[in-house]
Amino acid sequence: MPAEIPADSVGLVIPQTVTFSAPLELECGRDLPGYTLTYETYGTLNAQRSNAILLCHALSGDHHAAGYHSMNDRKPGWWEHLLGPGKAMDTERFFFICANFIGSCKGSTGPASINPETGTPWGLDFPMVTVRDWVKTQADLADHLGIAQWAAVVGGSLGGMQVMQWTMDYPERLRHAVVIAAASKLTAQNIAFNEVCRQAIMTDPDFHGGRYYAHATKPRRGLSLARMIGHITYLSDDAMRTKFGRDTRGGKAFSFGFDVDFEVESYLRYQGSSFVERFDANSYLYITKALDYFDPANAFGGNLAEAFASTQAGFLVISFSSDWRFSPERSREIVQALYTCNQDVSYAEIEAEHGHDSFLMPIPQYVAVLSAYLGRVAEEMGI
Amino acid sequence: MTLRKDLAIIADWITPQSRILDLGCGEGELLAYLRTEKGVQGYGVEIEEARVVAAIRRGIPVIQQDLDRGLRNFADHSVDTVVLSLTLQASTYPRELLLEMLRVGREVIVTFPNMGHWHARWQLGVLGRMPMTDVLPHTWYDTPNIHLCTIRDFESLCRNSGIVIHQRIVLNDHRRETWRNRLLPNLFGEVALYRCALGAR
């Protein structure tokens, strides 16, 4: 709980919702009969409506990017370090919007929502959604808010994939694209991690084919395992060594049993069990599939430069040295493709020890690069 | 917008509306000038963090990359000109870098501090000390400049590597072109500027 809200925070925020009643045609070929988006905004939209920046969240993220929902909140939004008055993403200059994507479980329509045809939760009858579908819903939101063109679209990890999709699907609707710790497609290893996570969930006896809602239970063990696996891959070897080493819990001697001995075990178990309380297992399945499917170059015979050829945005691509889930090499591929098709692109490779999670941290060079770029965007827009 | 004399000569050599790569672009002064004054499409490559930030702030597309790890990410003939300004002497593999530049661009512009300059010769030959000059202000034990050469050395490398020199300008220690520089470039030139391309094979 914050005793008082820090001066550089956006403070208390209230999520908003908007419902679109027209059916949404999805990439998988099915229609979603209308949908709801939950979103938050920070800062003020200017009279010309030219200072809006869309933020795209990652797998377990949501619309709550900054600030607090109440004075009882333990933690602020997920991008609090970088988003706020005077911060790298400066709410005194820009108007930020972050929407929970569909298929998730944080207020936008997803597998835990009620299927209007049956009156029961969708479960695995929910249609498969993709990055492309998310971008489409975000464009609907932009229309709803009267924003014809984003000053920038910014996102990390899976959010960065949405940013790239934006530049391809609506090239004239954004001026700048900031792609952080992302990849133009997942590697086999990355898909493999996702599959293990999905199997952990689906083989949990409490999964009930995704209809666990009707059984008043949920696949706790499976989802918790999935989160533990995910967490290992989001941190670097070094970060884990620094944070936990081989420390035993409370400095105790080995138990010579299978209870928690090491701090790292305790940490992972806590991460797993707390995640279960705030996340829906079916959403985890859907979102990891959307990650796996993302590959915009596929429609161009694998040529990413061709996929980017008709984009109009200026790009900033950022990667982190210790990120092995979305390694700098993956970002360099994006940069190379943009260079090949003559797009304006800047690339920064940030020295960081926190692995994939670095994109959430206020690493000085990262902050400097992002501030410099968005400062330039503000100048260009006369903000 | 005024440029340092050596950068102004490079800017003169660049074709308007062309596409260039500026290796070791620093804070992007040259590219900023070329983009506004000559409609050039250009990318900078820089390794140093603060310079990357400064170039981004200037609105210059800059790619953070270590030149010693090569230019593999840039396709053959993907730009018209590759510029390497006062950076050759700090690279680990100068010859390989030059050849890589010639693979990526049709033409390269290379500038470097000339170790044959009389002042450097005086310091080494008479005073018996490693030279320190305006363009080489570092002590021997704390310098990024690990591959220093003279004008004759560079031209010999070009000859041996099939690189054709199209143009050369040599500036004195006041960054000016004088008759002495033209007559005895390796003695009076402090900074040498070259336009090169690969010779016909």
Coordinates of C-alpha atoms in Angstrom, one line a residue:
Chain A
M1 CA 0.0 0.0 0.0
P2 CA 1.5 3.4 -0.9
A3 CA 1.4 5.6 2.3
E4 CA 1.1 8.4 -0.2
I5 CA 1.3 8.5 -4.0
P6 CA 4.7 9.5 -5.2
A7 CA 4.9 12.8 -7.0
D8 CA 6.1 11.2 -10.2
S9 CA 3.2 8.8 -10.4
V10 CA 0.1 9.3 -12.4
G11 CA -1.7 8.6 -9.1
L12 CA -5.1 7.0 -8.8
V13 CA -6.6 5.8 -12.1
I14 CA -10.0 4.3 -13.0
P15 CA -10.2 1.7 -15.7
Q16 CA -12.8 2.3 -18.4
T17 CA -14.7 -0.1 -20.7
V18 CA -16.2 0.2 -24.1
T19 CA -18.3 -2.5 -25.8
F20 CA -18.4 -3.0 -29.5
S21 CA -21.6 -4.8 -30.6
A22 CA -20.7 -5.5 -34.2
P23 CA -19.3 -9.0 -34.8
L24 CA -15.5 -9.0 -35.0
E25 CA -14.1 -11.0 -37.9
L26 CA -11.1 -12.9 -36.7
E27 CA -8.0 -14.2 -38.5
C28 CA -8.9 -17.8 -37.6
G29 CA -12.1 -17.4 -39.8
R30 CA -14.5 -17.2 -36.9
D31 CA -16.5 -14.2 -35.7
L32 CA -16.6 -12.9 -32.2
P33 CA -20.2 -11.6 -31.6
G34 CA -19.2 -8.2 -30.2
Y35 CA -16.6 -7.6 -27.5
T36 CA -15.6 -5.4 -24.6
L37 CA -12.3 -3.7 -24.0
T38 CA -11.1 -2.5 -20.7
Y39 CA -8.5 0.3 -20.8
E40 CA -6.9 3.1 -18.9
T41 CA -5.6 6.5 -20.0
Y42 CA -2.9 8.7 -18.6
G43 CA -2.3 12.4 -19.3
T44 CA -4.5 14.6 -21.4
L45 CA -5.4 14.4 -25.1
N46 CA -4.6 17.7 -26.8
A47 CA -7.0 19.7 -28.9
Q48 CA -5.5 18.5 -32.2
R49 CA -5.7 14.9 -30.9
S50 CA -2.1 14.5 -32.0
N51 CA -0.4 13.5 -28.8
A52 CA -1.9 10.0 -28.2
I53 CA 0.4 7.0 -27.6
L54 CA -0.9 3.5 -27.5
L55 CA 0.8 1.1 -25.1
C56 CA 0.6 -2.6 -25.9
H57 CA 1.0 -5.0 -23.0
A58 CA 2.6 -8.4 -22.8
L59 CA 1.4 -12.0 -21.9
S60 CA 0.5 -11.5 -18.3
G61 CA 0.1 -7.7 -18.4
D62 CA -3.0 -5.8 -18.6
H63 CA -4.5 -2.3 -19.1
H64 CA -3.1 -1.1 -15.8
A65 CA 0.2 0.3 -17.0
A66 CA 0.7 2.9 -14.3
G67 CA -0.6 4.4 -11.1
Y68 CA -2.8 2.8 -8.5
H69 CA -6.5 1.7 -8.4
S70 CA -6.8 2.4 -4.7
M71 CA -4.7 3.4 -1.7
N72 CA -4.9 -0.3 -0.7
D73 CA -2.9 -1.4 -3.8
R74 CA 0.3 -3.2 -3.0
K75 CA 1.9 -2.4 -6.3
P76 CA 1.4 0.2 -9.1
G77 CA 0.9 -0.6 -12.8
W78 CA 3.4 -2.7 -14.6
W79 CA 5.2 0.2 -16.4
E80 CA 5.2 2.6 -13.4
H81 CA 9.0 3.0 -13.7
L82 CA 8.8 4.5 -17.1
L83 CA 5.4 6.0 -17.4
G84 CA 4.3 9.2 -15.5
P85 CA 4.9 12.9 -15.2
G86 CA 8.4 13.7 -16.2
K87 CA 9.3 10.1 -16.9
A88 CA 10.6 8.5 -20.1
M89 CA 7.0 8.2 -21.2
D90 CA 6.0 11.6 -20.1
T91 CA 2.3 12.1 -19.2
E92 CA 2.8 15.8 -19.2
R93 CA 3.4 15.7 -22.9
F94 CA 1.5 12.7 -24.2
F95 CA -1.8 11.0 -23.7
F96 CA -1.3 7.3 -23.1
I97 CA -3.8 4.6 -23.6
C98 CA -3.4 1.0 -22.6
A99 CA -6.1 -1.6 -23.3
N100 CA -6.3 -5.2 -22.1
F101 CA -6.4 -7.4 -25.2
I102 CA -9.2 -9.8 -26.0
G103 CA -8.6 -13.4 -24.9
S104 CA -7.1 -12.1 -21.7
C105 CA -8.9 -12.1 -18.4
K106 CA -8.5 -8.6 -17.0
G107 CA -11.7 -7.1 -18.1
S108 CA -11.7 -7.5 -21.8
T109 CA -13.7 -10.3 -23.5
G110 CA -12.0 -13.6 -23.1
P111 CA -12.5 -17.4 -22.5
A112 CA -13.8 -16.6 -19.0
S113 CA -16.5 -14.3 -20.4
I114 CA -20.0 -15.4 -21.0
N115 CA -20.8 -16.9 -24.4
P116 CA -24.0 -15.1 -25.4
E117 CA -25.2 -18.2 -27.2
T118 CA -25.0 -20.5 -24.3
G119 CA -25.1 -18.2 -21.3
T120 CA -22.1 -20.0 -19.8
P121 CA -18.4 -19.1 -19.9
W122 CA -16.7 -19.7 -23.3
G123 CA -13.9 -21.8 -22.1
L124 CA -12.2 -23.4 -25.1
D125 CA -15.1 -22.6 -27.3
F126 CA -13.7 -19.0 -27.4
P127 CA -12.3 -18.4 -30.9
M128 CA -8.5 -18.3 -31.3
V129 CA -7.3 -14.7 -31.3
T130 CA -4.1 -13.4 -32.8
V131 CA -1.9 -10.4 -32.6
R132 CA -3.5 -9.1 -35.8
D133 CA -7.0 -9.4 -34.2
W134 CA -5.7 -7.4 -31.1
V135 CA -4.5 -4.7 -33.4
K136 CA -7.9 -4.6 -35.1
T137 CA -9.6 -4.1 -31.7
Q138 CA -7.2 -1.4 -30.8
A139 CA -8.0 0.4 -34.0
D140 CA -11.7 0.2 -33.1
L141 CA -10.7 1.8 -29.7
A142 CA -8.8 4.5 -31.5
D143 CA -11.9 5.2 -33.6
H144 CA -14.1 5.3 -30.5
L145 CA -11.8 7.8 -28.9
G146 CA -11.5 9.9 -32.1
I147 CA -7.8 9.3 -32.6
A148 CA -7.0 9.2 -36.3
Q149 CA -3.3 8.7 -35.8
W150 CA -1.1 7.7 -32.9
A151 CA 2.0 9.8 -32.3
A152 CA 3.5 6.4 -31.4
V153 CA 2.6 2.8 -30.6
V154 CA 4.9 1.4 -27.9
G155 CA 5.2 -2.1 -26.5
G156 CA 7.5 -4.7 -25.0
S157 CA 7.7 -8.4 -25.6
L158 CA 4.4 -9.6 -27.0
G159 CA 3.5 -5.9 -26.9
G160 CA 6.3 -5.2 -29.3
M161 CA 4.8 -7.8 -31.7
Q162 CA 1.5 -5.7 -31.6
V163 CA 3.5 -2.6 -32.4
M164 CA 5.0 -4.3 -35.5
Q165 CA 1.6 -5.5 -36.6
W166 CA 0.3 -2.0 -36.3
T167 CA 2.9 -0.6 -38.7
M168 CA 1.9 -3.2 -41.2
D169 CA -1.9 -3.2 -40.9
Y170 CA -2.5 0.5 -40.4
P171 CA 0.7 2.2 -41.8
E172 CA -0.9 5.6 -41.9
R173 CA -2.3 5.5 -38.4
L174 CA 0.9 5.8 -36.4
R175 CA 3.9 8.0 -36.8
H176 CA 6.3 6.1 -34.7
A177 CA 6.8 2.5 -33.5
V178 CA 8.8 1.5 -30.4
V179 CA 9.5 -2.2 -30.4
I180 CA 11.1 -3.3 -27.1
A181 CA 12.5 -6.8 -26.3
A182 CA 10.5 -8.4 -29.1
A183 CA 10.9 -10.7 -32.0
S184 CA 9.3 -11.0 -35.5
K185 CA 8.5 -14.6 -34.7
L186 CA 9.2 -17.1 -31.9
T187 CA 12.0 -19.6 -32.2
A188 CA 11.4 -23.3 -31.8
Q189 CA 12.8 -23.1 -28.3
N190 CA 10.4 -20.3 -27.4
I191 CA 7.4 -22.3 -28.8
A192 CA 8.7 -25.3 -26.9
F193 CA 8.5 -23.4 -23.6
N194 CA 5.0 -22.2 -24.4
E195 CA 3.9 -25.8 -25.2
V196 CA 5.3 -27.1 -21.9
C197 CA 3.3 -24.4 -20.1
R198 CA 0.1 -25.3 -21.9
Q199 CA 0.6 -29.0 -21.2
A200 CA 1.1 -28.2 -17.6
I201 CA -2.3 -26.5 -17.6
M202 CA -4.2 -28.9 -19.8
T203 CA -3.0 -32.1 -18.0
D204 CA -4.0 -30.7 -14.6
P205 CA -7.0 -32.9 -13.4
D206 CA -8.8 -29.7 -12.5
F207 CA -8.7 -28.4 -16.1
H208 CA -11.9 -30.3 -17.2
G209 CA -11.3 -29.5 -20.8
G210 CA -11.3 -25.8 -20.1
R211 CA -14.7 -26.0 -18.4
Y212 CA -13.4 -25.7 -14.9
Y213 CA -15.6 -22.7 -14.2
A214 CA -18.6 -25.0 -14.0
H215 CA -16.8 -27.2 -11.5
A216 CA -16.0 -24.2 -9.2
T217 CA -12.3 -25.0 -9.5
K218 CA -9.3 -24.2 -11.6
P219 CA -6.1 -25.9 -12.8
R220 CA -4.1 -24.3 -10.0
R221 CA -1.1 -26.7 -10.2
G222 CA -0.9 -26.4 -14.0
L223 CA -1.1 -22.7 -14.2
S224 CA 1.3 -22.3 -11.3
L225 CA 3.8 -24.5 -13.0
A226 CA 3.4 -22.6 -16.2
R227 CA 4.2 -19.4 -14.4
M228 CA 7.2 -20.9 -12.7
I229 CA 8.6 -22.0 -16.1
G230 CA 7.8 -18.7 -17.6
H231 CA 9.5 -16.9 -14.7
I232 CA 12.8 -18.8 -15.2
T233 CA 12.9 -17.8 -18.8
Y234 CA 12.2 -14.2 -18.1
L235 CA 15.2 -13.9 -15.8
S236 CA 18.8 -14.4 -16.7
D237 CA 21.2 -16.9 -15.1
D238 CA 23.1 -13.9 -13.7
A239 CA 20.0 -12.2 -12.3
M240 CA 19.0 -15.4 -10.5
R241 CA 22.5 -15.9 -9.2
T242 CA 22.5 -12.4 -7.9
K243 CA 19.0 -12.5 -6.4
F244 CA 19.1 -16.0 -4.8
G245 CA 22.4 -17.7 -5.3
R246 CA 22.2 -21.0 -3.5
D247 CA 20.9 -19.3 -0.3
T248 CA 18.6 -21.6 1.7
R249 CA 15.4 -20.3 3.0
G250 CA 16.0 -18.4 6.3
G251 CA 19.6 -19.7 6.2
K252 CA 18.4 -23.1 7.4
A253 CA 20.3 -26.4 6.9
F254 CA 19.1 -28.8 4.2
S255 CA 15.9 -30.6 5.1
F256 CA 16.9 -33.7 3.1
G257 CA 13.3 -33.8 1.9
F258 CA 11.2 -32.3 -0.9
D259 CA 10.0 -29.2 0.8
V260 CA 11.5 -25.9 0.0
D261 CA 15.2 -25.7 0.8
F262 CA 16.4 -23.0 -1.5
E263 CA 15.3 -19.3 -1.7
V264 CA 14.8 -19.7 -5.5
E265 CA 12.3 -22.6 -4.9
S266 CA 10.4 -20.5 -2.4
Y267 CA 10.3 -17.5 -4.8
L268 CA 9.1 -19.6 -7.8
R269 CA 6.4 -21.3 -5.7
Y270 CA 5.2 -17.9 -4.5
Q271 CA 5.2 -16.5 -8.1
G272 CA 3.3 -19.5 -9.3
S273 CA 0.6 -19.5 -6.6
S274 CA 0.1 -15.8 -6.6
F275 CA -0.3 -15.8 -10.4
V276 CA -3.1 -18.4 -10.1
E277 CA -5.1 -15.9 -8.0
R278 CA -4.9 -13.2 -10.7
F279 CA -4.9 -15.0 -14.0
D280 CA -7.2 -17.3 -15.9
A281 CA -5.6 -20.6 -17.2
N282 CA -7.6 -20.6 -20.4
S283 CA -6.3 -17.0 -21.2
Y284 CA -2.8 -18.3 -20.7
L285 CA -3.5 -20.9 -23.3
Y286 CA -4.9 -18.5 -25.8
I287 CA -2.3 -15.8 -25.4
T288 CA 0.7 -18.2 -25.7
K289 CA -0.9 -19.5 -28.9
A290 CA -1.1 -16.0 -30.3
L291 CA 2.6 -15.6 -29.5
D292 CA 3.4 -18.8 -31.3
Y293 CA 1.4 -17.9 -34.4
F294 CA 2.8 -14.4 -34.8
D295 CA 5.0 -14.4 -37.9
P296 CA 4.2 -11.4 -40.2
A297 CA 6.9 -12.4 -42.7
N298 CA 5.1 -15.7 -43.4
A299 CA 2.7 -14.0 -45.9
F300 CA 5.8 -12.8 -47.7
G301 CA 7.6 -16.1 -48.2
G302 CA 9.5 -15.5 -45.0
N303 CA 10.9 -12.2 -46.1
L304 CA 10.5 -9.8 -43.2
A305 CA 11.8 -6.8 -45.2
E306 CA 8.9 -7.2 -47.6
A307 CA 6.5 -7.4 -44.6
F308 CA 7.8 -4.0 -43.5
A309 CA 8.1 -2.5 -47.0
S310 CA 4.8 -0.6 -46.9
T311 CA 5.1 0.7 -43.3
Q312 CA 5.4 4.4 -42.8
A313 CA 6.4 4.8 -39.2
G314 CA 9.8 5.7 -37.8
F315 CA 11.1 2.8 -35.7
L316 CA 13.0 2.5 -32.4
V317 CA 14.0 -1.0 -31.6
I318 CA 15.4 -1.8 -28.2
S319 CA 16.9 -5.1 -26.8
F320 CA 18.6 -6.2 -23.6
S321 CA 21.9 -8.0 -23.5
S322 CA 20.9 -10.7 -21.0
D323 CA 17.5 -11.4 -22.5
W324 CA 17.6 -14.9 -23.8
R325 CA 13.8 -15.4 -24.3
F326 CA 13.7 -12.5 -26.8
S327 CA 17.4 -12.1 -27.4
P328 CA 19.2 -9.1 -29.0
E329 CA 19.7 -11.3 -32.1
R330 CA 15.9 -11.4 -32.7
S331 CA 15.8 -7.6 -32.5
R332 CA 18.7 -7.3 -34.9
E333 CA 16.7 -9.3 -37.4
I334 CA 14.0 -6.7 -37.2
V335 CA 16.5 -3.9 -37.6
Q336 CA 18.1 -5.5 -40.5
A337 CA 14.7 -6.0 -42.2
L338 CA 13.8 -2.3 -41.7
Y339 CA 17.2 -1.2 -43.0
T340 CA 16.8 -3.5 -46.1
C341 CA 13.5 -1.9 -47.0
N342 CA 14.7 1.7 -46.4
Q343 CA 12.7 2.5 -43.2
D344 CA 14.0 4.9 -40.6
V345 CA 15.2 2.8 -37.7
S346 CA 17.2 3.3 -34.6
Y347 CA 18.4 0.4 -32.5
A348 CA 19.7 0.4 -29.0
E349 CA 21.1 -2.7 -27.3
I350 CA 21.0 -2.1 -23.6
E351 CA 23.5 -3.7 -21.2
A352 CA 21.2 -5.2 -18.6
E353 CA 21.4 -8.1 -16.2
H354 CA 17.7 -8.7 -15.6
G355 CA 16.9 -10.8 -18.7
H356 CA 13.6 -10.4 -20.5
D357 CA 12.1 -8.6 -17.5
S358 CA 14.6 -5.7 -18.2
F359 CA 12.0 -4.0 -20.3
L360 CA 10.0 -3.3 -17.1
M361 CA 13.0 -1.8 -15.2
P362 CA 14.2 1.8 -15.0
I363 CA 17.7 1.0 -16.5
P364 CA 19.4 4.4 -17.0
Q365 CA 20.5 3.8 -20.6
Y366 CA 17.1 2.4 -21.5
V367 CA 15.4 5.4 -19.9
A368 CA 17.8 7.7 -21.7
V369 CA 17.1 6.1 -25.1
L370 CA 13.4 6.1 -24.7
S371 CA 13.3 9.7 -23.4
A372 CA 15.4 10.9 -26.3
Y373 CA 13.3 9.2 -28.9
L374 CA 9.9 10.3 -27.5
G375 CA 11.4 13.8 -26.8
R376 CA 12.1 13.9 -30.5
V377 CA 8.6 12.6 -31.3
A378 CA 7.1 15.4 -29.2
E379 CA 9.2 18.0 -30.9
E380 CA 8.2 16.7 -34.3
M381 CA 4.5 16.9 -33.3
G382 CA 5.0 20.4 -31.8
I383 CA 3.9 19.1 -28.4
Chain B
M1 CA 24.6 24.7 -39.9
T2 CA 28.4 24.7 -40.3
L3 CA 30.5 21.5 -40.3
R4 CA 34.1 20.9 -39.2
K5 CA 36.3 21.2 -42.3
D6 CA 37.0 17.5 -42.7
L7 CA 33.2 16.7 -42.4
A8 CA 32.4 19.5 -44.9
I9 CA 34.7 17.8 -47.4
I10 CA 33.0 14.5 -46.8
A11 CA 29.6 16.2 -47.2
D12 CA 30.8 17.7 -50.5
W13 CA 31.7 14.2 -51.8
I14 CA 28.3 12.7 -51.0
T15 CA 25.7 12.7 -53.9
P16 CA 22.4 14.4 -53.0
Q17 CA 19.5 12.1 -52.4
S18 CA 21.8 9.1 -52.1
R19 CA 21.7 6.5 -49.3
I20 CA 24.6 6.3 -46.9
L21 CA 26.0 4.5 -43.9
D22 CA 28.1 6.5 -41.4
L23 CA 30.2 4.2 -39.3
G24 CA 31.2 5.5 -36.0
C25 CA 28.7 8.4 -36.5
G26 CA 29.2 9.9 -33.1
E27 CA 26.4 12.2 -32.2
G28 CA 25.2 12.3 -35.9
E29 CA 26.5 15.8 -36.9
L30 CA 27.4 14.7 -40.4
L31 CA 24.1 12.8 -41.0
A32 CA 22.0 15.6 -39.6
Y33 CA 23.6 18.0 -42.1
L34 CA 23.3 15.6 -45.0
R35 CA 19.7 14.8 -44.3
T36 CA 18.6 18.4 -44.2
E37 CA 21.0 19.9 -46.8
K38 CA 21.3 17.1 -49.3
G39 CA 18.2 15.0 -48.8
V40 CA 20.4 12.0 -48.1
Q41 CA 18.9 8.9 -46.5
G42 CA 21.3 7.7 -44.0
Y43 CA 21.9 5.5 -41.0
G44 CA 24.6 6.0 -38.3
V45 CA 26.4 3.1 -36.6
E46 CA 27.7 3.8 -33.2
I47 CA 28.7 1.7 -30.2
E48 CA 29.1 4.3 -27.4
E49 CA 25.9 4.7 -25.3
A50 CA 25.9 8.5 -24.8
R51 CA 26.5 9.1 -28.5
V52 CA 23.6 6.8 -29.5
V53 CA 21.3 8.7 -27.2
A54 CA 22.6 12.1 -28.6
A55 CA 22.0 10.9 -32.2
I56 CA 18.5 9.7 -31.4
R57 CA 17.8 13.0 -29.8
R58 CA 18.9 14.6 -33.0
G59 CA 16.4 12.5 -34.9
I60 CA 19.1 10.5 -36.7
P61 CA 18.5 6.8 -37.4
V62 CA 21.3 5.2 -35.5
I63 CA 22.1 1.5 -35.0
Q64 CA 24.1 0.5 -31.9
Q65 CA 26.6 -2.0 -33.1
D66 CA 30.3 -2.9 -32.6
L67 CA 32.2 -2.4 -35.9
D68 CA 34.7 -5.0 -34.8
R69 CA 31.9 -7.6 -35.1
G70 CA 31.6 -6.8 -38.8
L71 CA 28.9 -5.4 -41.1
R72 CA 27.2 -8.7 -41.9
N73 CA 23.7 -7.3 -41.2
F74 CA 24.1 -4.8 -44.1
A75 CA 23.5 -6.4 -47.5
D76 CA 25.9 -6.2 -50.5
H77 CA 25.6 -2.8 -52.3
S78 CA 22.8 -1.7 -50.0
V79 CA 24.0 1.9 -49.8
D80 CA 25.7 4.3 -52.2
T81 CA 28.4 5.4 -49.8
V82 CA 29.9 4.1 -46.6
V83 CA 31.7 6.7 -44.5
L84 CA 34.3 6.0 -41.8
S85 CA 35.4 9.3 -40.3
L86 CA 38.5 9.2 -38.0
T87 CA 37.6 5.7 -36.8
L88 CA 39.7 3.4 -39.0
Q89 CA 42.6 3.7 -36.5
A90 CA 40.4 2.5 -33.6
S91 CA 39.2 -0.6 -35.3
T92 CA 40.6 -4.1 -34.5
Y93 CA 40.5 -5.3 -38.1
P94 CA 41.0 -2.2 -40.3
R95 CA 41.6 -4.1 -43.6
E96 CA 38.6 -6.4 -43.1
L97 CA 36.5 -3.4 -42.2
L98 CA 37.5 -1.5 -45.3
L99 CA 36.7 -4.5 -47.5
E100 CA 33.4 -5.0 -45.7
M101 CA 32.6 -1.3 -46.3
L102 CA 33.3 -1.8 -50.0
R103 CA 30.9 -4.8 -50.0
V104 CA 28.1 -2.8 -48.5
G105 CA 28.6 0.4 -50.5
R106 CA 29.6 1.2 -54.0
E107 CA 32.0 3.8 -52.7
V108 CA 33.7 4.4 -49.4
I109 CA 34.9 7.6 -47.7
V110 CA 37.7 7.0 -45.2
T111 CA 39.4 9.7 -43.1
F112 CA 42.2 9.1 -40.6
P113 CA 44.9 10.9 -38.7
N114 CA 48.2 10.7 -40.6
M115 CA 51.0 9.4 -38.4
G116 CA 53.5 10.5 -41.0
H117 CA 52.9 14.2 -40.1
W118 CA 56.1 16.0 -39.2
H119 CA 54.9 16.7 -35.7
A120 CA 54.4 13.0 -35.0
R121 CA 57.7 12.2 -36.6
W122 CA 59.4 14.9 -34.4
Q123 CA 57.9 13.5 -31.2
L124 CA 58.9 9.9 -32.0
G125 CA 62.1 10.5 -34.0
V126 CA 63.7 13.4 -32.1
L127 CA 62.0 13.4 -28.7
G128 CA 61.7 9.7 -28.6
R129 CA 58.1 9.8 -27.3
M130 CA 54.9 8.3 -28.7
P131 CA 53.1 11.1 -30.6
M132 CA 50.2 13.0 -29.1
T133 CA 48.5 15.6 -31.4
D134 CA 45.2 17.4 -31.7
V135 CA 43.6 14.5 -33.5
L136 CA 45.4 11.9 -31.4
P137 CA 45.2 13.4 -27.9
H138 CA 45.6 10.2 -26.0
T139 CA 48.5 8.8 -24.1
W140 CA 49.9 5.5 -25.5
Y141 CA 48.5 3.5 -22.5
D142 CA 45.1 4.9 -22.7
T143 CA 44.1 5.3 -26.3
P144 CA 41.4 3.7 -28.4
N145 CA 43.7 4.2 -31.4
I146 CA 45.3 0.8 -31.9
H147 CA 46.0 0.8 -35.7
L148 CA 47.7 4.1 -36.6
C149 CA 49.1 4.5 -40.1
T150 CA 50.6 7.0 -42.4
I151 CA 49.4 8.1 -45.8
R152 CA 51.9 5.9 -47.5
D153 CA 50.9 2.9 -45.4
F154 CA 47.2 3.4 -46.3
E155 CA 47.9 3.8 -50.0
S156 CA 50.0 0.7 -50.0
L157 CA 47.1 -1.2 -48.3
C158 CA 44.8 0.0 -51.0
R159 CA 47.2 -1.1 -53.8
N160 CA 47.6 -4.5 -52.2
S161 CA 43.9 -5.0 -51.7
G162 CA 42.5 -4.0 -55.1
I163 CA 41.1 -0.8 -53.7
V164 CA 41.2 2.2 -56.1
I165 CA 41.6 5.7 -54.8
H166 CA 39.3 8.1 -56.6
Q167 CA 40.2 11.2 -54.7
R168 CA 42.4 12.3 -51.9
I169 CA 42.4 15.5 -49.8
V170 CA 45.0 16.1 -47.1
L171 CA 44.5 18.8 -44.4
N172 CA 47.1 20.4 -42.2
D173 CA 47.0 20.8 -38.5
H174 CA 44.6 23.8 -39.0
R175 CA 42.3 21.6 -41.0
R176 CA 43.3 23.5 -44.2
E177 CA 44.5 22.5 -47.6
T178 CA 47.7 24.2 -48.5
W179 CA 50.4 23.9 -51.2
R180 CA 52.7 22.2 -48.7
N181 CA 50.1 19.5 -48.1
R182 CA 49.8 18.9 -51.8
L183 CA 53.5 18.7 -52.3
L184 CA 54.4 16.6 -49.3
P185 CA 51.2 15.1 -48.0
N186 CA 52.7 12.5 -45.8
L187 CA 54.9 15.1 -44.1
F188 CA 52.5 18.0 -43.7
G189 CA 49.1 16.4 -43.7
E190 CA 47.5 15.8 -40.3
V191 CA 44.2 14.4 -41.5
A192 CA 43.8 12.4 -44.8
L193 CA 40.5 12.0 -46.6
Y194 CA 40.0 9.4 -49.3
R195 CA 37.2 8.3 -51.7
C196 CA 37.8 4.7 -52.7
A197 CA 36.1 2.0 -54.6
L198 CA 36.9 -1.6 -55.5
G199 CA 38.9 -1.9 -58.7
A200 CA 37.7 -3.9 -61.6
R201 CA 38.7 -7.5 -61.3

